[in-house]
Coordinates of C-alpha atoms in Angstrom, one line a residue:
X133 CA 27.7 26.7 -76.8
X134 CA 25.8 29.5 -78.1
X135 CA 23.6 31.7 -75.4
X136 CA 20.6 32.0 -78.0
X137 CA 18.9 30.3 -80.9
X138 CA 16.4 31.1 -83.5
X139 CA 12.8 30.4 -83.2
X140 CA 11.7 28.9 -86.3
X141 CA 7.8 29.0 -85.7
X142 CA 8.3 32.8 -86.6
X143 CA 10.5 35.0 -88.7
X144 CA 11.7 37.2 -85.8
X145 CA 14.5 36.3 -83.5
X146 CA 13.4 35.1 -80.4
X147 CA 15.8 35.4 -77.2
X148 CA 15.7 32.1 -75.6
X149 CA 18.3 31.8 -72.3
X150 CA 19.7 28.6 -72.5
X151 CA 22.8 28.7 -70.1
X152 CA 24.7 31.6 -68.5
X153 CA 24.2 34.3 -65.5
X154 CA 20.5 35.4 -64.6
X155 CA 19.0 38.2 -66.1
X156 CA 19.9 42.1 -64.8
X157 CA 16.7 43.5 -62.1
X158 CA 14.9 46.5 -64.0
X159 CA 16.1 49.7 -63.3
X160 CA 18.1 48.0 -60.6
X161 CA 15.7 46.8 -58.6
X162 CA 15.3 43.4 -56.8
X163 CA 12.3 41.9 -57.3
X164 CA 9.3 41.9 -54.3
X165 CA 9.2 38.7 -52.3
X166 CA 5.6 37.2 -51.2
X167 CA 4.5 39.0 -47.9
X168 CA 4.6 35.1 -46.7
X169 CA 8.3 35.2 -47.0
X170 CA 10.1 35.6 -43.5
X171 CA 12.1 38.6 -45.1
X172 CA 8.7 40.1 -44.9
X173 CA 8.0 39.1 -41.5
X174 CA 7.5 41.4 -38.6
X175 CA 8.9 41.2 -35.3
X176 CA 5.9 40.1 -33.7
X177 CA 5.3 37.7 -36.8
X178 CA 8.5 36.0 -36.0
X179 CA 7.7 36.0 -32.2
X180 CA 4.3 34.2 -32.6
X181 CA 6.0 31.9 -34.8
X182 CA 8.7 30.6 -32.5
X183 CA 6.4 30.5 -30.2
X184 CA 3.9 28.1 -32.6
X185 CA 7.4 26.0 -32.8
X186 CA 8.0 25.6 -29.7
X187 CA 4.2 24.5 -28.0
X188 CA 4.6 22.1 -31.3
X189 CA 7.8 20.4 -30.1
X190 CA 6.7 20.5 -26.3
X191 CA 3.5 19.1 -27.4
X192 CA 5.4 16.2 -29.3
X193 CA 7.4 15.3 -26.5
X194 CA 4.8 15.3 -24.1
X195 CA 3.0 13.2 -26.5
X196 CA 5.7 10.8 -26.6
X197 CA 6.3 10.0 -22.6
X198 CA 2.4 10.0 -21.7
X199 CA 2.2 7.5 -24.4
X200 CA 5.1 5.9 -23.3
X201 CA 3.9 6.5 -19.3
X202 CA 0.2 5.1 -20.6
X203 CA 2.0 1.6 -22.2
X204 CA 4.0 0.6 -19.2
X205 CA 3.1 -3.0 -18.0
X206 CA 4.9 -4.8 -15.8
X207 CA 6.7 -8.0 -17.3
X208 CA 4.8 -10.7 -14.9
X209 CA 7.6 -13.0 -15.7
X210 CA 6.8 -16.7 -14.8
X211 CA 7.8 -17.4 -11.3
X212 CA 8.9 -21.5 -10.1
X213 CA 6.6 -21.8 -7.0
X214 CA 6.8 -24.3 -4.3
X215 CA 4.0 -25.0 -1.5
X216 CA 4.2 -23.0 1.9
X217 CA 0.9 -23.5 3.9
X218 CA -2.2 -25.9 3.5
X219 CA -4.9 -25.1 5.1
X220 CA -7.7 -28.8 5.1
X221 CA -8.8 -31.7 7.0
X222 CA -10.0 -31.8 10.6
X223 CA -7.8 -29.4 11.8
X224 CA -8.4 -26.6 9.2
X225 CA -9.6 -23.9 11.9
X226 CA -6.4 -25.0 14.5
X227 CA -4.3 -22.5 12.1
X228 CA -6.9 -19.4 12.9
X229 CA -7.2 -17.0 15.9
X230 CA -10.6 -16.5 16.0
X231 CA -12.0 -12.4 16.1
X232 CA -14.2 -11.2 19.0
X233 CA -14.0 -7.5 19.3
X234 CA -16.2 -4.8 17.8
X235 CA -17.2 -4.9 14.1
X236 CA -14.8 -2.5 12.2
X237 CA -17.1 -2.8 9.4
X238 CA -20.4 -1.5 12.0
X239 CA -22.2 -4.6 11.4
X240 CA -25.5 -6.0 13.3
X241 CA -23.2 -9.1 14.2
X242 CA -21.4 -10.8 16.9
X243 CA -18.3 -12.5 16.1
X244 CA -18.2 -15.8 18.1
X245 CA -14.9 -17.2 20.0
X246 CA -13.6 -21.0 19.2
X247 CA -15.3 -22.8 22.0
X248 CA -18.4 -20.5 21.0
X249 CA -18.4 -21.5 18.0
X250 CA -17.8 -25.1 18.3
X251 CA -20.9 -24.9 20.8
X252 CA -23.3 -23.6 18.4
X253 CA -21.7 -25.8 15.3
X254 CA -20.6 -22.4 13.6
X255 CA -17.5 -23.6 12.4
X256 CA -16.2 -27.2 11.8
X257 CA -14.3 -29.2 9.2
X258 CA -14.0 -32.7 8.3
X259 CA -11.7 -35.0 6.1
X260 CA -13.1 -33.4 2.9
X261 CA -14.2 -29.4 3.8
X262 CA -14.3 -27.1 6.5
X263 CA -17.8 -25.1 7.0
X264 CA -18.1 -21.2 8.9
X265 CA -21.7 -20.4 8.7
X266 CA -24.2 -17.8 10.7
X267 CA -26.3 -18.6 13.6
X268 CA -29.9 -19.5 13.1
X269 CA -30.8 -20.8 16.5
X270 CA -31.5 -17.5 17.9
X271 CA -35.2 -16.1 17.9
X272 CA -34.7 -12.9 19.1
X273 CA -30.9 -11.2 17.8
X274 CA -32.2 -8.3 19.0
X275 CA -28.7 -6.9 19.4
X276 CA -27.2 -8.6 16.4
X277 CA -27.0 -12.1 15.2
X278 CA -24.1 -14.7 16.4
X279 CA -21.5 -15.4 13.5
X280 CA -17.6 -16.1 13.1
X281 CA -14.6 -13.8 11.6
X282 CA -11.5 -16.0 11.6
X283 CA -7.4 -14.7 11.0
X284 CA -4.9 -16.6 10.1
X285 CA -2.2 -17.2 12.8
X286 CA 0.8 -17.2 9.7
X287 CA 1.0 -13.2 8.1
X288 CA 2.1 -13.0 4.5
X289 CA 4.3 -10.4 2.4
X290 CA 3.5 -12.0 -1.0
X291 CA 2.8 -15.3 -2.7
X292 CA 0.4 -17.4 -4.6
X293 CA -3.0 -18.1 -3.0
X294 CA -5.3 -21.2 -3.9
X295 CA -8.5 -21.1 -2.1
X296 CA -10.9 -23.8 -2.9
X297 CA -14.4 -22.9 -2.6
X298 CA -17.4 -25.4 -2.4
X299 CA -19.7 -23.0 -0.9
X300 CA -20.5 -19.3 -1.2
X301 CA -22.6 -17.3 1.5
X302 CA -26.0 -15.7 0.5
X303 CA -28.8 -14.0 1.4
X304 CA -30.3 -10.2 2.2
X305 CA -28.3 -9.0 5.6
X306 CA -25.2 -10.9 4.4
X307 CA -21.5 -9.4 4.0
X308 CA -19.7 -12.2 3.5
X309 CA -15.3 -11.6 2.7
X310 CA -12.1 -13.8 1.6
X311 CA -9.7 -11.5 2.2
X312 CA -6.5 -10.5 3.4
X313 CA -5.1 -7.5 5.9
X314 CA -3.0 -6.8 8.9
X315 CA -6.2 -5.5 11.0
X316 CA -3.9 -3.7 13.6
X317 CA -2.1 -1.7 10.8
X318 CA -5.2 -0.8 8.9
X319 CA -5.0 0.9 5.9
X320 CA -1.2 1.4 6.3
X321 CA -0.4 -1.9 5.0
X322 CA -2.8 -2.4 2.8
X323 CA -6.4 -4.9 2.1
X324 CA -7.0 -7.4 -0.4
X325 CA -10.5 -8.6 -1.1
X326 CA -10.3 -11.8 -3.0
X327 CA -14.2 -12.9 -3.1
X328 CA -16.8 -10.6 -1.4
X329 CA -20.5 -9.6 -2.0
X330 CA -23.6 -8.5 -0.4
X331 CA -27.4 -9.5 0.2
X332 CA -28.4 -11.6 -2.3
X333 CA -25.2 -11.9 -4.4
X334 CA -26.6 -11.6 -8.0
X335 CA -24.7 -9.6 -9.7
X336 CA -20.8 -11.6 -9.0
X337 CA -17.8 -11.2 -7.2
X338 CA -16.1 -8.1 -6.3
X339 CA -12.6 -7.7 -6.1
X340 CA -11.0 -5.0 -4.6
X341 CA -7.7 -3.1 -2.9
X342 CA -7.7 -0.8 -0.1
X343 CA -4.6 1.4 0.4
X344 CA -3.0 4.4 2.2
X345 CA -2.2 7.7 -0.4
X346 CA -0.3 6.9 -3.8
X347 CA -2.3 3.9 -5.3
X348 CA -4.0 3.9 -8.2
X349 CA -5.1 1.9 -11.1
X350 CA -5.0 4.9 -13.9
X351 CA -2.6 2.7 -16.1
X352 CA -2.4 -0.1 -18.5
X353 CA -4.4 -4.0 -17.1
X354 CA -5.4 -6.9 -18.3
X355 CA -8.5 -8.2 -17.1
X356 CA -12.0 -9.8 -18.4
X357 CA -13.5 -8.5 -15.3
X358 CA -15.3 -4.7 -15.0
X359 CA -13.4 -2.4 -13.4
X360 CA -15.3 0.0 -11.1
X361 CA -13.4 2.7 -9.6
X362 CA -9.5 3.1 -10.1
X363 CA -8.0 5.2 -6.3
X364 CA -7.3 2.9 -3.7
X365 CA -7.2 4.5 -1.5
X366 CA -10.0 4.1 1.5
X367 CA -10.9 8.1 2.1
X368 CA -12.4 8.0 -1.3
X369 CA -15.6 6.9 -2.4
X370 CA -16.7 5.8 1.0
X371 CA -13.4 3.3 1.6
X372 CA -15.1 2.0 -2.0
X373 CA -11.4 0.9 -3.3
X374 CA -10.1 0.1 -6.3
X375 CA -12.7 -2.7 -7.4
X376 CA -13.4 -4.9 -10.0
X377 CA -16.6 -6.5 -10.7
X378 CA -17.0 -10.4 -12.0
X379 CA -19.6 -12.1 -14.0
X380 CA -22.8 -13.4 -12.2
X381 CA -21.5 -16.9 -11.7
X382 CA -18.5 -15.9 -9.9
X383 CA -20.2 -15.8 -6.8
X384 CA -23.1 -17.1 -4.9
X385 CA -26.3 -19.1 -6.1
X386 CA -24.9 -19.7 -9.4
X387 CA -21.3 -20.8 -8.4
X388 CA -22.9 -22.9 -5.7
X389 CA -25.1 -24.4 -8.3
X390 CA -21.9 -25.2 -10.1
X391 CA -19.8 -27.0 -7.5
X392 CA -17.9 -24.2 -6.6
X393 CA -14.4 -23.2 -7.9
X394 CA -11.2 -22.2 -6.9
X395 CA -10.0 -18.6 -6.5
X396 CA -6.4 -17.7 -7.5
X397 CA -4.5 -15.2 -5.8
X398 CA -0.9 -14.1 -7.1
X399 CA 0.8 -11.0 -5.1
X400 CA 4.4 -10.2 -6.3
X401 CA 6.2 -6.7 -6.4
X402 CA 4.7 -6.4 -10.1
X403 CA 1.1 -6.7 -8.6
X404 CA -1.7 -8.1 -7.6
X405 CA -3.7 -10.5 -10.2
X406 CA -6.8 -12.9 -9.7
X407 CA -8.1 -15.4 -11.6
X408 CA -11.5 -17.7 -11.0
X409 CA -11.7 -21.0 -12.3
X410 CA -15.0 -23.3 -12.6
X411 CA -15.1 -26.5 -11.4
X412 CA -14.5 -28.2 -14.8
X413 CA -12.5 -25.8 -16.0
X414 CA -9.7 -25.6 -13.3
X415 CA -6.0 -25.8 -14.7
X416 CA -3.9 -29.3 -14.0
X417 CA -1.1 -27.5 -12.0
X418 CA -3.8 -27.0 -9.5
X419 CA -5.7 -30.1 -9.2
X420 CA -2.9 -32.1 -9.8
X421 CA -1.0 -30.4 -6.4
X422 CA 1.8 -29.6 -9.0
X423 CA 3.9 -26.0 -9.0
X424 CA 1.0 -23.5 -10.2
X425 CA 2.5 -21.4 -12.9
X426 CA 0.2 -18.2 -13.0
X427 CA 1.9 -17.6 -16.6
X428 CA 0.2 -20.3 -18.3
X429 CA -3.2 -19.4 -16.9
X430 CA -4.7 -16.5 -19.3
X431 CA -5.8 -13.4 -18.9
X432 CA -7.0 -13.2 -14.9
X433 CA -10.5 -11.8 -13.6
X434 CA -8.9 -8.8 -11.8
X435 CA -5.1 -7.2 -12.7
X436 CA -3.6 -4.7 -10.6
X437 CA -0.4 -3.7 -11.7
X438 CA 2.1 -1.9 -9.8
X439 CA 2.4 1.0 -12.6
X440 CA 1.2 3.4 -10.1
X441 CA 1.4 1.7 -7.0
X442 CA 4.5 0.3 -5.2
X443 CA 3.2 -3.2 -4.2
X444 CA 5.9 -3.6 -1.3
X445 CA 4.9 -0.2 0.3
X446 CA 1.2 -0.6 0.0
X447 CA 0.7 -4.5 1.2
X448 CA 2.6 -6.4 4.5
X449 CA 2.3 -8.4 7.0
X450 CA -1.2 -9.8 6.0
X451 CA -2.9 -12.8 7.4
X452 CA -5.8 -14.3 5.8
X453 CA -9.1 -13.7 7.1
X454 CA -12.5 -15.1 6.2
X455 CA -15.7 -14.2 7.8
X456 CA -19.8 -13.2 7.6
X457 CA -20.4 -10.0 8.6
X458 CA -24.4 -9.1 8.8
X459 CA -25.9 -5.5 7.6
X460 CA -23.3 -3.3 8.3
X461 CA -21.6 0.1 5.9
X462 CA -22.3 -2.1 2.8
X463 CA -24.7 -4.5 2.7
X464 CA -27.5 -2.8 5.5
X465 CA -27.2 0.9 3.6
X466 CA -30.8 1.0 2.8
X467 CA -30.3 2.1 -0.9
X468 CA -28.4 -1.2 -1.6
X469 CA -30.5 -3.8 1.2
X470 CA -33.7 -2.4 -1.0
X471 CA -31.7 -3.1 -4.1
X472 CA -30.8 -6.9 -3.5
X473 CA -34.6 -7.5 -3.0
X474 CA -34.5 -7.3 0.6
X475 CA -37.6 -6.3 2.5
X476 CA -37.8 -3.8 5.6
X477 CA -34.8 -3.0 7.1
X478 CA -31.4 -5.1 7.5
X479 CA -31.4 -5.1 11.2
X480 CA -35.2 -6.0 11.3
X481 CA -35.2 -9.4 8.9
X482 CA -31.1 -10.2 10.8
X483 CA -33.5 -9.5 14.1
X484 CA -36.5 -12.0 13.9
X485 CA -35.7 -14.3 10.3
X486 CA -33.3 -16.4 11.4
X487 CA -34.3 -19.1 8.4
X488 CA -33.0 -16.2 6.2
X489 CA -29.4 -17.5 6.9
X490 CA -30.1 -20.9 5.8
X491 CA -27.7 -20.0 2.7
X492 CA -25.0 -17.9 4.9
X493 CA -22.2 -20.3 5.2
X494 CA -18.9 -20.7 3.6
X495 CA -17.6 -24.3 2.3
X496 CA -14.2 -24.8 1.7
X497 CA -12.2 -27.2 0.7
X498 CA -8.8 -26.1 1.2
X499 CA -6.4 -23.4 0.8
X500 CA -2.7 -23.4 -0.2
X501 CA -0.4 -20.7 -0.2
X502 CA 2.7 -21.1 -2.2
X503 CA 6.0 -19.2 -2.2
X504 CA 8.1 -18.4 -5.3
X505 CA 11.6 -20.0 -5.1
X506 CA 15.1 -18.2 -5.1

């Protein structure tokens, strides 16, 4: 094959390469490369450059486990349960111990014994509900107003918790809590507030943990309800918690209005979920007194996971506790008593207004607490 042809548009020969070895450098020389070319580079070029390569690659990897670390969810894998406790009838408040020492909480209260209470009609239960409610006999609480805080004799580790509420407490000076703790080993293992609010109740129910160091909610949840603060842990925020705020009609006026509802507990070593149901829109496992399957409930109110928090460390030993605490660290700090509407000063209207506690009972009708199978 010939190295060069003819150019016919013109009469001269024109040299065209068609195959073969490259042409010779001029005068021997090689030609200059672009000052981008790494043959070009200087040492401290090529430094800054592997170091440019290497943040890249570090970033990338740390990229790829925090997204990783941010998409963990635990598997909440359905669980067969099978009834452990009822808690109804007559002799609902026979399965409580019944708290008379000082208010942890520093409420204007005092908590009333059994007989106590029986005396003054603060607690009692019938065929169909059981009631706890404040005193409003008393003229003159000038050292605090009479009211019950009951505990479950039975302590729990985990489980799945159906409360059925008829009745929600109310009302400026109110602190009313459905909750769960081992009050001797408080924070150490752990608090659960299932329904709790404050003064006039407006704004829903508030859900919340309380831990010891190393629990937070930072990661992945699925919820419909607001979370408020994400460290559990009760030197922060004023013991605030790890909350999570309901709609309005998950507590109080509004939920009374509505017949009430039930309140759905699950606590598991993949955490700690909620779910409220309405009256006419609770599920058939539950009203029909079948085996509740949490899986085929939908998204709950409140989810905390165990991504960064080891449920088994962080929650024992808890019985369940119900009570109405009055003024107190919550509902008598003046900023939020002024806030829910409430005139003067909590200890002055929990003093002298005792028709202010008209609303301040619970009414329940039962609650079951269920145990997942081997």
């Amino acid at each position: 094959m010939p190295l060069f042809h003819k150019d016919k548009s013109s009469d001269s020969l024109s040299l065209n390469l068609v195959n073969g070895p490259p042409p010779p450098y001029v005068d021997g020389a090689r030609p200059r490369s672009p000052k981008w070319h790494p043959r070009n580079w200087t040492l401290c070029t090529k430094v800054v450059v592997v170091v440019l390569a290497l943040i890249i690659v570090i970033a990338i990897i740390v990229g790829a486990v925090v997204g990783s670390r941010d998409n963990r969810y635990p598997a909440y894998s359905k669980l067969n349960y099978e009834i452990q406790d009822t808690y109804e009838g007559s002799d609902f408040f026979n399965n409580f111990d019944y708290f008379t020492g000082y208010d942890p909480s520093s409420g204007f209260v005092h908590y009333v014994d059994q007989p106590g209470s029986q005396q003054l009609n603060l607690t009692f239960a019938s065929a169909t509900s059981a009631v706890l409610r404040v005193d409003t006999s008393d003229q003159d609480a000038s050292t605090g107003r009479k009211s019950v805080r009951i505990e479950s004799k039975n302590q729990y580790n985990n489980g799945l918790f159906i409360f059925d509420i008829l009745h929600t407490p109310f009302g400026c000076g109110t602190w009313p809590a459905l909750w769960l703790t081992d009050q001797a080993n408080w924070p150490t293992n752990g608090e659960i507030d299932v329904v709790e609010a404050v003064n006039a109740a407006t704004t829903g129910n508030q859900m919340t943990l309380h831990t010891t160091n190393g629990c937070t909610m930072n990661g992945k949840r699925k919820e419909t309800g607001k979370a408020l603060t994400t460290s559990c842990l009760n030197s922060t925020d004023n013991n605030a918690g790890c909350g999570v705020q309901g709609a309005d009609d998950t507590y109080g006026q509004t939920l009374n209005s509505n017949g009430g509802g039930i309140y759905a507990m699950e606590w598991r070593s993949d955490g700690i979920r909620m779910w409220f149901f309405s009256r006419s829109s609770i599920p058939s496992d539950i009203s029909n007194d079948t085996s509740p399957d949490p899986s085929s409930w939908g998204t709950p109110l409140a989810d905390f996971p165990n991504i960064d928090c080891s449920i088994g460390q962080h929650f024992r030993n808890e019985s369940i506790i119900a009570n109405i605490d009055l003024c107190g660290s919550w509902a008598g700090e003046q900023t939020v008593f002024a806030q829910g509407g409430c005139p003067g000063t909590c200890e002055q209207l929990v003093t002298s207004q005792p028709a202010a506690f008209d609303d301040a009972y619970w009414e329940w009708k039962s609650f079951k607490v269920y145990q997942a199978s081997s």
